Every structure is written in C-alpha cells, then in structure tokens.
Amino acid sequence: MPKNDNAFKSGFISIIGRPNVGKSTFINRMVGQKIAIMSDKPQTTRNKVQGIVTSETSQMIFIDTPGVHKPKHRLGDFMLKVTRSTLSEVDVIMFMVNADEKIGTGDRFIMEWLEKSETPVFLVINKIDLVHPDQLFEIITTYTNEMKFAEVVPISALNGNNIERLTETLESYLPEGPQFYDNDQVTDHPERFIISEMIREKVLHTTREEIPHSIAVAIESIEQDPNTEKMHIRATIIVERDSQKGIVIGKGGKLLKEVGTKSRKDIEMLLGQKVFLELWVKVQKDWRNRPSRLKEFGFNEEDY
C-alpha cells in the first residue's frame, strides 16, 4: 500500500520490460539529460544504469535494466542475471510495456517473475502517443487479466505525457528515508562508463544488424590538454571479427569519422567543455563468451 506520511522519502525503482519498450528514454526524461543510450535495436542496455531524481520531498533512484530476452552467449546470461537481481533490491518495480505492440511471450515470461515478487509492481504502458486513446482500456485489460498490479499508469516517455502523475504515484509508495545522493547528481555511474556508452550508441545508429551486439567500447584514457584546454579522450571499439572491423571503419574511414563526430557532441554536452576524441577499432574474437573479457568491459558476473 502507498505510504501517506509527509516525511522525506527515498527509494529504488527498477524498470523491467522487453527490449525496445522505452526504458532508457524514460530514464533520460526523468533526469533531464542523456545518461542511458537509446537505439531502435534490441538489447541496447547491457548493465544497470541508475538515474537519480531529487525533489524537495523525495529522491528516486531509477534502475534501467537490460531488456529481457533469450540469452545466446555469456554476455546474454549476464544481462538476464542483472535484470533478475534488481527485483529483490528495490522498493517499486515498473513493468514497462509498449502500447502499440500486442502482449507476447516475453511479457508473460516477465510477469511469471513478477508474480513471485513481494515488491509493488506498476504496469507502465509506454508510447501511448502511438495509439488512439480509445484503445487504452483494451490494452490495460489485456494485462490486468493476466496479473494484478499495484498501479496502472499509461505514459509517453518521449513526449512527457502523464509523467507527473507517474512520479507522484511512485513517490507515494516510497519509504521514509535519507537522501542518498547530492541534489545535482543524476547518476551513480562514472563519466568513463557514460562516455563509452555514448560512443557505443553512435556505432549502433550507424552500422548494420550484424554489428550491434558484438561491440564493446573501452576508454583507454581521458586527459586534459594543457595547451588547448580540450579534454583528450582515447577509446577503442571492440568487435569480434575482422569483417566487422571493416564495417565499423567504413570506406575510407567515413563511418568511424561519423561515429566520432556524433559522439563528441554528446560528450561535450556531458562534460561541458570541448573534446578531442580519438577512436580505434580492435578485433577480440568471441569476447562475449570469454569471462576475462566480460570483466574487463565492466560485466562482472561475480557481482550478481
């Protein structure tokens, strides 16, 4: 049941759902800037991304989890473990679904998890801007016939529709608690992680289907140039095959240059200063199935 006291509240909210339902878009909307990468390709989020929203009355820590999918490699197993681990660690679970897609086996698989949880579960129907309002009742009924939810809130994370109502309802479910983070902190991830994710996002946007899930980005160094006052960042894009290296670089280096230009703009907004970005592409065969490589890229199975 929601808590009605007037004391300061704080808590953790996990966002779970199939790939591509808009979890990262929602996180970025809530914090007011990009901390989670967005792509129309599934399995974009690989690790837990925390977004922190602080007001006069509460602090909400949102956890954007990897989209639930059937694992095909050790990285996929890791992503699924990350998602499951958050369910027992939070105060509220947001089960996010896509308004313009019919309920599927993936949704039912997630609901089987959620029905075993003692944590309040919100059904959050995203992308309502893509359907006629008259369709909403039928969509809600489809899901509520399958599972009982603490709350049902339709939203558009992209346009901001009904976000205020969702925020108020979430806050009412949070326990009285301390402020965990400073007022101006929007994520607990280090800048290196966010920078690497921004570069990976641009590769996702500019390459073909065979590339997205086989890349990782390693930040080699971040240094202030004393002469130009620019931040000099060196990063390596990791792929699994030689053919993928050629695709990422592109003819005459055109695609890699495009990735660098677009990444630099986002990184400059994040850091608030000019950036010189140096990108390299390296082949590490079958890195997604090698525990040492997964750990090197921040996917530490021992943490889950």
PDB file of C-alpha atoms in Angstrom:
ATOM      1  CA  MET A   1       0.000   0.000   0.000  1.00  0.00           C
ATOM      2  CA  PRO A   2       1.235   3.558  -0.621  1.00  0.00           C
ATOM      3  CA  LYS A   3       2.640   5.443   2.332  1.00  0.00           C
ATOM      4  CA  ASN A   4       0.933   8.734   3.156  1.00  0.00           C
ATOM      5  CA  ASP A   5       3.337  10.412   5.561  1.00  0.00           C
ATOM      6  CA  ASN A   6       4.811  13.814   4.775  1.00  0.00           C
ATOM      7  CA  ALA A   7       8.414  12.964   5.652  1.00  0.00           C
ATOM      8  CA  PHE A   8      11.224  12.945   3.074  1.00  0.00           C
ATOM      9  CA  LYS A   9      11.143   9.733   1.057  1.00  0.00           C
ATOM     10  CA  SER A  10      13.808   7.884  -0.857  1.00  0.00           C
ATOM     11  CA  GLY A  11      13.938   4.591  -2.643  1.00  0.00           C
ATOM     12  CA  PHE A  12      14.963   2.462  -5.596  1.00  0.00           C
ATOM     13  CA  ILE A  13      12.729   1.763  -8.591  1.00  0.00           C
ATOM     14  CA  SER A  14      13.565  -0.951 -11.111  1.00  0.00           C
ATOM     15  CA  ILE A  15      12.332  -0.652 -14.703  1.00  0.00           C
ATOM     16  CA  ILE A  16      11.848  -4.029 -16.362  1.00  0.00           C
ATOM     17  CA  GLY A  17      10.442  -4.935 -19.750  1.00  0.00           C
ATOM     18  CA  ARG A  18      11.106  -6.455 -23.132  1.00  0.00           C
ATOM     19  CA  PRO A  19      13.783  -4.856 -25.330  1.00  0.00           C
ATOM     20  CA  ASN A  20      12.791  -1.587 -27.002  1.00  0.00           C
ATOM     21  CA  VAL A  21       9.854  -0.561 -24.776  1.00  0.00           C
ATOM     22  CA  GLY A  22      11.441   2.808 -23.955  1.00  0.00           C
ATOM     23  CA  LYS A  23      13.168   2.246 -20.600  1.00  0.00           C
ATOM     24  CA  SER A  24      16.225   4.337 -21.499  1.00  0.00           C
ATOM     25  CA  THR A  25      14.054   7.120 -22.958  1.00  0.00           C
ATOM     26  CA  PHE A  26      12.129   7.217 -19.680  1.00  0.00           C
ATOM     27  CA  ILE A  27      15.313   7.391 -17.569  1.00  0.00           C
ATOM     28  CA  ASN A  28      16.677  10.257 -19.658  1.00  0.00           C
ATOM     29  CA  ARG A  29      13.331  12.091 -19.454  1.00  0.00           C
ATOM     30  CA  MET A  30      13.290  11.797 -15.668  1.00  0.00           C
ATOM     31  CA  VAL A  31      16.825  13.055 -15.064  1.00  0.00           C
ATOM     32  CA  GLY A  32      16.658  15.732 -17.769  1.00  0.00           C
ATOM     33  CA  GLN A  33      19.720  14.624 -19.718  1.00  0.00           C
ATOM     34  CA  LYS A  34      21.171  11.616 -21.506  1.00  0.00           C
ATOM     35  CA  ILE A  35      22.701   9.000 -19.209  1.00  0.00           C
ATOM     36  CA  ALA A  36      21.228   5.891 -20.858  1.00  0.00           C
ATOM     37  CA  ILE A  37      21.800   5.206 -24.537  1.00  0.00           C
ATOM     38  CA  MET A  38      18.880   4.819 -26.903  1.00  0.00           C
ATOM     39  CA  SER A  39      18.530   2.757 -30.067  1.00  0.00           C
ATOM     40  CA  ASP A  40      15.762   1.077 -32.043  1.00  0.00           C
ATOM     41  CA  LYS A  41      17.845  -2.109 -31.906  1.00  0.00           C
ATOM     42  CA  PRO A  42      17.056  -4.521 -29.047  1.00  0.00           C
ATOM     43  CA  GLN A  43      19.389  -5.276 -26.123  1.00  0.00           C
ATOM     44  CA  THR A  44      20.888  -1.802 -26.138  1.00  0.00           C
ATOM     45  CA  THR A  45      21.218  -1.590 -22.348  1.00  0.00           C
ATOM     46  CA  ARG A  46      23.681  -4.171 -21.029  1.00  0.00           C
ATOM     47  CA  ASN A  47      24.262  -3.130 -17.446  1.00  0.00           C
ATOM     48  CA  LYS A  48      22.264  -1.410 -14.716  1.00  0.00           C
ATOM     49  CA  VAL A  49      22.087   2.335 -15.377  1.00  0.00           C
ATOM     50  CA  GLN A  50      20.986   4.364 -12.381  1.00  0.00           C
ATOM     51  CA  GLY A  51      19.169   7.672 -12.848  1.00  0.00           C
ATOM     52  CA  ILE A  52      18.703   9.868  -9.793  1.00  0.00           C
ATOM     53  CA  VAL A  53      15.782  12.301  -9.475  1.00  0.00           C
ATOM     54  CA  THR A  54      15.780  14.584  -6.432  1.00  0.00           C
ATOM     55  CA  SER A  55      12.979  16.931  -5.369  1.00  0.00           C
ATOM     56  CA  GLU A  56      12.119  18.768  -2.158  1.00  0.00           C
ATOM     57  CA  THR A  57      10.101  15.783  -0.960  1.00  0.00           C
ATOM     58  CA  SER A  58      11.921  12.730  -2.290  1.00  0.00           C
ATOM     59  CA  GLN A  59      14.866  11.124  -4.028  1.00  0.00           C
ATOM     60  CA  MET A  60      14.039   8.410  -6.540  1.00  0.00           C
ATOM     61  CA  ILE A  61      16.794   6.174  -7.890  1.00  0.00           C
ATOM     62  CA  PHE A  62      15.644   4.562 -11.136  1.00  0.00           C
ATOM     63  CA  ILE A  63      17.415   1.419 -12.364  1.00  0.00           C
ATOM     64  CA  ASP A  64      17.260   0.834 -16.124  1.00  0.00           C
ATOM     65  CA  THR A  65      17.744  -2.904 -16.645  1.00  0.00           C
ATOM     66  CA  PRO A  66      18.672  -4.816 -19.816  1.00  0.00           C
ATOM     67  CA  GLY A  67      15.651  -5.836 -21.880  1.00  0.00           C
ATOM     68  CA  VAL A  68      14.564  -9.401 -21.129  1.00  0.00           C
ATOM     69  CA  HIS A  69      15.474 -11.760 -23.956  1.00  0.00           C
ATOM     70  CA  LYS A  70      16.606 -15.370 -24.509  1.00  0.00           C
ATOM     71  CA  PRO A  71      20.399 -15.499 -23.929  1.00  0.00           C
ATOM     72  CA  LYS A  72      22.616 -16.688 -26.773  1.00  0.00           C
ATOM     73  CA  HIS A  73      26.030 -16.188 -25.134  1.00  0.00           C
ATOM     74  CA  ARG A  74      27.625 -15.475 -21.746  1.00  0.00           C
ATOM     75  CA  LEU A  75      27.008 -11.757 -22.148  1.00  0.00           C
ATOM     76  CA  GLY A  76      23.306 -12.542 -22.623  1.00  0.00           C
ATOM     77  CA  ASP A  77      23.346 -14.683 -19.472  1.00  0.00           C
ATOM     78  CA  PHE A  78      24.941 -11.793 -17.603  1.00  0.00           C
ATOM     79  CA  MET A  79      22.303  -9.329 -18.826  1.00  0.00           C
ATOM     80  CA  LEU A  80      19.479 -11.601 -17.681  1.00  0.00           C
ATOM     81  CA  LYS A  81      21.144 -12.061 -14.280  1.00  0.00           C
ATOM     82  CA  VAL A  82      21.464  -8.279 -13.898  1.00  0.00           C
ATOM     83  CA  THR A  83      17.755  -7.816 -14.521  1.00  0.00           C
ATOM     84  CA  ARG A  84      16.657 -10.556 -12.109  1.00  0.00           C
ATOM     85  CA  SER A  85      18.988  -9.310  -9.380  1.00  0.00           C
ATOM     86  CA  THR A  86      17.257  -5.920  -9.210  1.00  0.00           C
ATOM     87  CA  LEU A  87      13.835  -7.364  -8.382  1.00  0.00           C
ATOM     88  CA  SER A  88      14.713  -8.133  -4.770  1.00  0.00           C
ATOM     89  CA  GLU A  89      16.687  -4.928  -4.211  1.00  0.00           C
ATOM     90  CA  VAL A  90      14.101  -2.227  -4.891  1.00  0.00           C
ATOM     91  CA  ASP A  91      11.041  -0.556  -3.357  1.00  0.00           C
ATOM     92  CA  VAL A  92       8.928  -0.466  -6.534  1.00  0.00           C
ATOM     93  CA  ILE A  93       9.085  -2.371  -9.830  1.00  0.00           C
ATOM     94  CA  MET A  94       7.931  -0.677 -13.035  1.00  0.00           C
ATOM     95  CA  PHE A  95       6.881  -3.268 -15.626  1.00  0.00           C
ATOM     96  CA  MET A  96       7.036  -1.235 -18.832  1.00  0.00           C
ATOM     97  CA  VAL A  97       5.230  -2.365 -21.965  1.00  0.00           C
ATOM     98  CA  ASN A  98       4.792  -0.899 -25.425  1.00  0.00           C
ATOM     99  CA  ALA A  99       1.255   0.376 -26.142  1.00  0.00           C
ATOM    100  CA  ASP A 100       1.458  -0.312 -29.881  1.00  0.00           C
ATOM    101  CA  GLU A 101       2.669  -3.918 -29.551  1.00  0.00           C
ATOM    102  CA  LYS A 102       0.458  -6.834 -28.541  1.00  0.00           C
ATOM    103  CA  ILE A 103       1.251  -8.760 -25.359  1.00  0.00           C
ATOM    104  CA  GLY A 104       3.743 -11.528 -26.140  1.00  0.00           C
ATOM    105  CA  THR A 105       5.578 -14.491 -24.674  1.00  0.00           C
ATOM    106  CA  GLY A 106       8.331 -12.170 -23.423  1.00  0.00           C
ATOM    107  CA  ASP A 107       5.801 -10.137 -21.409  1.00  0.00           C
ATOM    108  CA  ARG A 108       4.282 -13.285 -19.914  1.00  0.00           C
ATOM    109  CA  PHE A 109       7.753 -14.583 -19.057  1.00  0.00           C
ATOM    110  CA  ILE A 110       8.461 -11.368 -17.144  1.00  0.00           C
ATOM    111  CA  MET A 111       5.105 -11.491 -15.365  1.00  0.00           C
ATOM    112  CA  GLU A 112       5.933 -15.006 -14.142  1.00  0.00           C
ATOM    113  CA  TRP A 113       8.948 -13.461 -12.380  1.00  0.00           C
ATOM    114  CA  LEU A 114       6.956 -10.532 -11.056  1.00  0.00           C
ATOM    115  CA  GLU A 115       4.121 -12.585  -9.613  1.00  0.00           C
ATOM    116  CA  LYS A 116       6.629 -14.169  -7.216  1.00  0.00           C
ATOM    117  CA  SER A 117       7.843 -10.748  -6.011  1.00  0.00           C
ATOM    118  CA  GLU A 118       6.559  -9.143  -2.814  1.00  0.00           C
ATOM    119  CA  THR A 119       7.560  -5.702  -4.162  1.00  0.00           C
ATOM    120  CA  PRO A 120       4.745  -3.461  -5.521  1.00  0.00           C
ATOM    121  CA  VAL A 121       4.603  -3.759  -9.321  1.00  0.00           C
ATOM    122  CA  PHE A 122       3.363  -0.887 -11.518  1.00  0.00           C
ATOM    123  CA  LEU A 123       2.144  -1.606 -15.033  1.00  0.00           C
ATOM    124  CA  VAL A 124       3.511   1.332 -17.053  1.00  0.00           C
ATOM    125  CA  ILE A 125       2.134   1.418 -20.600  1.00  0.00           C
ATOM    126  CA  ASN A 126       4.570   3.488 -22.642  1.00  0.00           C
ATOM    127  CA  LYS A 127       4.274   5.042 -26.120  1.00  0.00           C
ATOM    128  CA  ILE A 128       0.590   5.928 -25.716  1.00  0.00           C
ATOM    129  CA  ASP A 129       1.188   8.667 -28.315  1.00  0.00           C
ATOM    130  CA  LEU A 130       1.288   5.863 -30.908  1.00  0.00           C
ATOM    131  CA  VAL A 131      -2.231   4.549 -30.235  1.00  0.00           C
ATOM    132  CA  HIS A 132      -5.746   6.026 -30.183  1.00  0.00           C
ATOM    133  CA  PRO A 133      -6.989   6.831 -26.642  1.00  0.00           C
ATOM    134  CA  ASP A 134      -9.960   4.501 -27.181  1.00  0.00           C
ATOM    135  CA  GLN A 135      -7.545   1.557 -27.397  1.00  0.00           C
ATOM    136  CA  LEU A 136      -6.085   2.105 -23.932  1.00  0.00           C
ATOM    137  CA  PHE A 137      -8.834   0.367 -21.977  1.00  0.00           C
ATOM    138  CA  GLU A 138      -8.436  -2.798 -24.044  1.00  0.00           C
ATOM    139  CA  ILE A 139      -4.627  -2.726 -23.620  1.00  0.00           C
ATOM    140  CA  ILE A 140      -4.933  -2.279 -19.845  1.00  0.00           C
ATOM    141  CA  THR A 141      -7.497  -5.077 -19.584  1.00  0.00           C
ATOM    142  CA  THR A 142      -5.258  -7.466 -21.541  1.00  0.00           C
ATOM    143  CA  TYR A 143      -2.502  -7.141 -18.948  1.00  0.00           C
ATOM    144  CA  THR A 144      -4.633  -6.869 -15.791  1.00  0.00           C
ATOM    145  CA  ASN A 145      -6.444 -10.074 -16.774  1.00  0.00           C
ATOM    146  CA  GLU A 146      -3.082 -11.842 -16.558  1.00  0.00           C
ATOM    147  CA  MET A 147      -1.729 -10.279 -13.365  1.00  0.00           C
ATOM    148  CA  LYS A 148      -2.745  -7.980 -10.528  1.00  0.00           C
ATOM    149  CA  PHE A 149      -0.778  -4.721 -10.400  1.00  0.00           C
ATOM    150  CA  ALA A 150      -0.406  -2.194  -7.584  1.00  0.00           C
ATOM    151  CA  GLU A 151      -0.966   0.641 -10.084  1.00  0.00           C
ATOM    152  CA  VAL A 152      -1.555   1.077 -13.822  1.00  0.00           C
ATOM    153  CA  VAL A 153      -0.198   4.242 -15.449  1.00  0.00           C
ATOM    154  CA  PRO A 154      -0.188   4.972 -19.224  1.00  0.00           C
ATOM    155  CA  ILE A 155       2.594   7.367 -20.322  1.00  0.00           C
ATOM    156  CA  SER A 156       4.621   8.669 -23.225  1.00  0.00           C
ATOM    157  CA  ALA A 157       8.255   8.858 -22.112  1.00  0.00           C
ATOM    158  CA  LEU A 158       9.153  10.566 -25.389  1.00  0.00           C
ATOM    159  CA  ASN A 159       6.559  13.355 -25.141  1.00  0.00           C
ATOM    160  CA  GLY A 160       6.251  13.518 -21.357  1.00  0.00           C
ATOM    161  CA  ASN A 161       2.547  12.606 -21.242  1.00  0.00           C
ATOM    162  CA  ASN A 162       1.387  11.610 -17.737  1.00  0.00           C
ATOM    163  CA  ILE A 163       4.949  11.582 -16.360  1.00  0.00           C
ATOM    164  CA  GLU A 164       3.960  13.908 -13.497  1.00  0.00           C
ATOM    165  CA  ARG A 165       1.177  11.573 -12.379  1.00  0.00           C
ATOM    166  CA  LEU A 166       3.519   8.583 -12.505  1.00  0.00           C
ATOM    167  CA  THR A 167       6.133  10.457 -10.462  1.00  0.00           C
ATOM    168  CA  GLU A 168       3.603  11.397  -7.779  1.00  0.00           C
ATOM    169  CA  THR A 169       2.269   7.839  -7.574  1.00  0.00           C
ATOM    170  CA  LEU A 170       5.756   6.341  -7.342  1.00  0.00           C
ATOM    171  CA  GLU A 171       6.674   8.771  -4.568  1.00  0.00           C
ATOM    172  CA  SER A 172       3.618   7.716  -2.552  1.00  0.00           C
ATOM    173  CA  TYR A 173       4.969   4.146  -2.463  1.00  0.00           C
ATOM    174  CA  LEU A 174       8.488   5.035  -1.292  1.00  0.00           C
ATOM    175  CA  PRO A 175       9.504   4.594   2.344  1.00  0.00           C
ATOM    176  CA  GLU A 176      10.680   7.417   4.573  1.00  0.00           C
ATOM    177  CA  GLY A 177      14.420   7.574   4.141  1.00  0.00           C
ATOM    178  CA  PRO A 178      17.614   9.585   3.730  1.00  0.00           C
ATOM    179  CA  GLN A 179      18.896  11.444   0.692  1.00  0.00           C
ATOM    180  CA  PHE A 180      21.497   9.067  -0.744  1.00  0.00           C
ATOM    181  CA  TYR A 181      22.977  11.409  -3.365  1.00  0.00           C
ATOM    182  CA  ASP A 182      23.654  15.140  -3.738  1.00  0.00           C
ATOM    183  CA  ASN A 183      20.912  17.328  -5.250  1.00  0.00           C
ATOM    184  CA  ASP A 184      22.701  17.789  -8.582  1.00  0.00           C
ATOM    185  CA  GLN A 185      23.809  14.166  -9.076  1.00  0.00           C
ATOM    186  CA  VAL A 186      21.840  12.424 -11.847  1.00  0.00           C
ATOM    187  CA  THR A 187      23.627   9.055 -11.983  1.00  0.00           C
ATOM    188  CA  ASP A 188      25.992   6.922  -9.920  1.00  0.00           C
ATOM    189  CA  HIS A 189      27.949   5.780 -12.975  1.00  0.00           C
ATOM    190  CA  PRO A 190      31.406   7.276 -13.558  1.00  0.00           C
ATOM    191  CA  GLU A 191      31.924   9.534 -16.554  1.00  0.00           C
ATOM    192  CA  ARG A 192      34.063   6.882 -18.270  1.00  0.00           C
ATOM    193  CA  PHE A 193      31.095   4.489 -18.353  1.00  0.00           C
ATOM    194  CA  ILE A 194      28.696   7.084 -19.782  1.00  0.00           C
ATOM    195  CA  ILE A 195      31.246   8.197 -22.397  1.00  0.00           C
ATOM    196  CA  SER A 196      31.806   4.605 -23.538  1.00  0.00           C
ATOM    197  CA  GLU A 197      28.028   4.102 -23.773  1.00  0.00           C
ATOM    198  CA  MET A 198      27.625   7.280 -25.834  1.00  0.00           C
ATOM    199  CA  ILE A 199      30.202   6.020 -28.331  1.00  0.00           C
ATOM    200  CA  ARG A 200      28.546   2.568 -28.449  1.00  0.00           C
ATOM    201  CA  GLU A 201      25.189   4.221 -29.130  1.00  0.00           C
ATOM    202  CA  LYS A 202      26.582   6.012 -32.186  1.00  0.00           C
ATOM    203  CA  VAL A 203      28.003   2.749 -33.528  1.00  0.00           C
ATOM    204  CA  LEU A 204      24.550   1.169 -33.069  1.00  0.00           C
ATOM    205  CA  HIS A 205      22.974   4.018 -35.024  1.00  0.00           C
ATOM    206  CA  THR A 206      25.372   3.872 -37.933  1.00  0.00           C
ATOM    207  CA  THR A 207      26.006   0.147 -38.539  1.00  0.00           C
ATOM    208  CA  ARG A 208      24.082  -2.799 -39.911  1.00  0.00           C
ATOM    209  CA  GLU A 209      22.258  -5.508 -37.952  1.00  0.00           C
ATOM    210  CA  GLU A 210      25.257  -7.851 -37.651  1.00  0.00           C
ATOM    211  CA  ILE A 211      27.281  -5.331 -35.640  1.00  0.00           C
ATOM    212  CA  PRO A 212      25.267  -4.061 -32.623  1.00  0.00           C
ATOM    213  CA  HIS A 213      25.540  -6.945 -30.156  1.00  0.00           C
ATOM    214  CA  SER A 214      29.151  -7.783 -30.971  1.00  0.00           C
ATOM    215  CA  ILE A 215      30.701  -4.440 -29.997  1.00  0.00           C
ATOM    216  CA  ALA A 216      32.079  -3.026 -26.781  1.00  0.00           C
ATOM    217  CA  VAL A 217      33.844   0.256 -26.121  1.00  0.00           C
ATOM    218  CA  ALA A 218      36.890   0.592 -23.870  1.00  0.00           C
ATOM    219  CA  ILE A 219      38.017   4.056 -22.732  1.00  0.00           C
ATOM    220  CA  GLU A 220      41.815   3.987 -22.818  1.00  0.00           C
ATOM    221  CA  SER A 221      42.477   7.442 -21.382  1.00  0.00           C
ATOM    222  CA  ILE A 222      40.871  10.775 -20.508  1.00  0.00           C
ATOM    223  CA  GLU A 223      43.345  13.648 -20.171  1.00  0.00           C
ATOM    224  CA  GLN A 224      43.115  17.420 -20.072  1.00  0.00           C
ATOM    225  CA  ASP A 225      45.286  19.028 -22.774  1.00  0.00           C
ATOM    226  CA  PRO A 226      47.093  21.916 -21.000  1.00  0.00           C
ATOM    227  CA  ASN A 227      47.711  23.742 -24.288  1.00  0.00           C
ATOM    228  CA  THR A 228      44.223  23.708 -25.817  1.00  0.00           C
ATOM    229  CA  GLU A 229      42.158  23.162 -22.623  1.00  0.00           C
ATOM    230  CA  LYS A 230      40.351  20.408 -24.544  1.00  0.00           C
ATOM    231  CA  MET A 231      39.645  17.023 -22.959  1.00  0.00           C
ATOM    232  CA  HIS A 232      41.575  14.408 -24.934  1.00  0.00           C
ATOM    233  CA  ILE A 233      39.765  11.048 -24.936  1.00  0.00           C
ATOM    234  CA  ARG A 234      41.136   7.847 -26.469  1.00  0.00           C
ATOM    235  CA  ALA A 235      38.712   4.968 -26.933  1.00  0.00           C
ATOM    236  CA  THR A 236      38.801   1.560 -28.604  1.00  0.00           C
ATOM    237  CA  ILE A 237      35.767  -0.008 -30.268  1.00  0.00           C
ATOM    238  CA  ILE A 238      35.968  -3.785 -29.813  1.00  0.00           C
ATOM    239  CA  VAL A 239      34.466  -6.142 -32.431  1.00  0.00           C
ATOM    240  CA  GLU A 240      34.529  -9.940 -32.781  1.00  0.00           C
ATOM    241  CA  ARG A 241      35.553 -10.424 -36.430  1.00  0.00           C
ATOM    242  CA  ASP A 242      37.830  -8.793 -38.992  1.00  0.00           C
ATOM    243  CA  SER A 243      34.864  -8.229 -41.318  1.00  0.00           C
ATOM    244  CA  GLN A 244      33.116  -6.244 -38.567  1.00  0.00           C
ATOM    245  CA  LYS A 245      36.190  -4.061 -38.154  1.00  0.00           C
ATOM    246  CA  GLY A 246      35.926  -3.054 -41.807  1.00  0.00           C
ATOM    247  CA  ILE A 247      32.222  -2.255 -41.426  1.00  0.00           C
ATOM    248  CA  VAL A 248      32.768  -0.048 -38.356  1.00  0.00           C
ATOM    249  CA  ILE A 249      35.610   1.852 -40.023  1.00  0.00           C
ATOM    250  CA  GLY A 250      33.737   2.226 -43.312  1.00  0.00           C
ATOM    251  CA  LYS A 251      35.083   3.097 -46.743  1.00  0.00           C
ATOM    252  CA  GLY A 252      37.969   5.492 -46.336  1.00  0.00           C
ATOM    253  CA  GLY A 253      37.229   5.709 -42.607  1.00  0.00           C
ATOM    254  CA  LYS A 254      33.952   7.544 -43.305  1.00  0.00           C
ATOM    255  CA  LEU A 255      31.747   5.654 -40.844  1.00  0.00           C
ATOM    256  CA  LEU A 256      34.245   5.815 -37.965  1.00  0.00           C
ATOM    257  CA  LYS A 257      34.593   9.549 -38.539  1.00  0.00           C
ATOM    258  CA  GLU A 258      30.798   9.925 -38.376  1.00  0.00           C
ATOM    259  CA  VAL A 259      30.689   7.940 -35.120  1.00  0.00           C
ATOM    260  CA  GLY A 260      33.426  10.173 -33.697  1.00  0.00           C
ATOM    261  CA  THR A 261      31.732  13.435 -34.706  1.00  0.00           C
ATOM    262  CA  LYS A 262      28.353  12.478 -33.249  1.00  0.00           C
ATOM    263  CA  SER A 263      29.880  11.008 -30.088  1.00  0.00           C
ATOM    264  CA  ARG A 264      31.973  14.097 -29.470  1.00  0.00           C
ATOM    265  CA  LYS A 265      28.898  16.356 -29.469  1.00  0.00           C
ATOM    266  CA  ASP A 266      27.184  14.266 -26.770  1.00  0.00           C
ATOM    267  CA  ILE A 267      30.367  14.007 -24.700  1.00  0.00           C
ATOM    268  CA  GLU A 268      30.903  17.771 -24.871  1.00  0.00           C
ATOM    269  CA  MET A 269      27.371  18.299 -23.545  1.00  0.00           C
ATOM    270  CA  LEU A 270      28.058  15.817 -20.734  1.00  0.00           C
ATOM    271  CA  LEU A 271      31.396  17.346 -19.727  1.00  0.00           C
ATOM    272  CA  GLY A 272      30.586  20.982 -20.508  1.00  0.00           C
ATOM    273  CA  GLN A 273      33.816  21.529 -22.427  1.00  0.00           C
ATOM    274  CA  LYS A 274      35.475  20.938 -25.797  1.00  0.00           C
ATOM    275  CA  VAL A 275      36.639  17.397 -26.528  1.00  0.00           C
ATOM    276  CA  PHE A 276      39.194  15.822 -28.846  1.00  0.00           C
ATOM    277  CA  LEU A 277      38.044  12.237 -29.416  1.00  0.00           C
ATOM    278  CA  GLU A 278      40.408   9.623 -30.832  1.00  0.00           C
ATOM    279  CA  LEU A 279      38.803   6.303 -31.865  1.00  0.00           C
ATOM    280  CA  TRP A 280      40.417   2.976 -32.750  1.00  0.00           C
ATOM    281  CA  VAL A 281      38.854  -0.337 -33.774  1.00  0.00           C
ATOM    282  CA  LYS A 282      40.235  -3.646 -32.486  1.00  0.00           C
ATOM    283  CA  VAL A 283      39.251  -7.303 -33.030  1.00  0.00           C
ATOM    284  CA  GLN A 284      38.888  -9.572 -29.986  1.00  0.00           C
ATOM    285  CA  LYS A 285      37.390 -12.823 -31.235  1.00  0.00           C
ATOM    286  CA  ASP A 286      34.351 -14.186 -29.348  1.00  0.00           C
ATOM    287  CA  TRP A 287      34.779 -11.705 -26.485  1.00  0.00           C
ATOM    288  CA  ARG A 288      31.125 -12.108 -25.411  1.00  0.00           C
ATOM    289  CA  ASN A 289      31.816 -15.705 -24.322  1.00  0.00           C
ATOM    290  CA  ARG A 290      35.106 -15.005 -22.530  1.00  0.00           C
ATOM    291  CA  PRO A 291      34.747 -14.229 -18.792  1.00  0.00           C
ATOM    292  CA  SER A 292      38.043 -12.309 -18.639  1.00  0.00           C
ATOM    293  CA  ARG A 293      36.936 -10.004 -21.463  1.00  0.00           C
ATOM    294  CA  LEU A 294      33.445  -9.539 -19.995  1.00  0.00           C
ATOM    295  CA  LYS A 295      35.000  -8.491 -16.687  1.00  0.00           C
ATOM    296  CA  GLU A 296      37.386  -6.130 -18.482  1.00  0.00           C
ATOM    297  CA  PHE A 297      34.428  -4.379 -20.137  1.00  0.00           C
ATOM    298  CA  GLY A 298      32.525  -3.998 -16.863  1.00  0.00           C
ATOM    299  CA  PHE A 299      30.326  -7.119 -16.988  1.00  0.00           C
ATOM    300  CA  ASN A 300      31.406  -8.731 -13.721  1.00  0.00           C
ATOM    301  CA  GLU A 301      29.339 -11.895 -13.180  1.00  0.00           C
ATOM    302  CA  GLU A 302      30.563 -12.176  -9.582  1.00  0.00           C
ATOM    303  CA  ASP A 303      28.578  -9.022  -8.694  1.00  0.00           C
ATOM    304  CA  TYR A 304      25.311 -10.877  -9.359  1.00  0.00           C
TER     305      TYR A 304
END
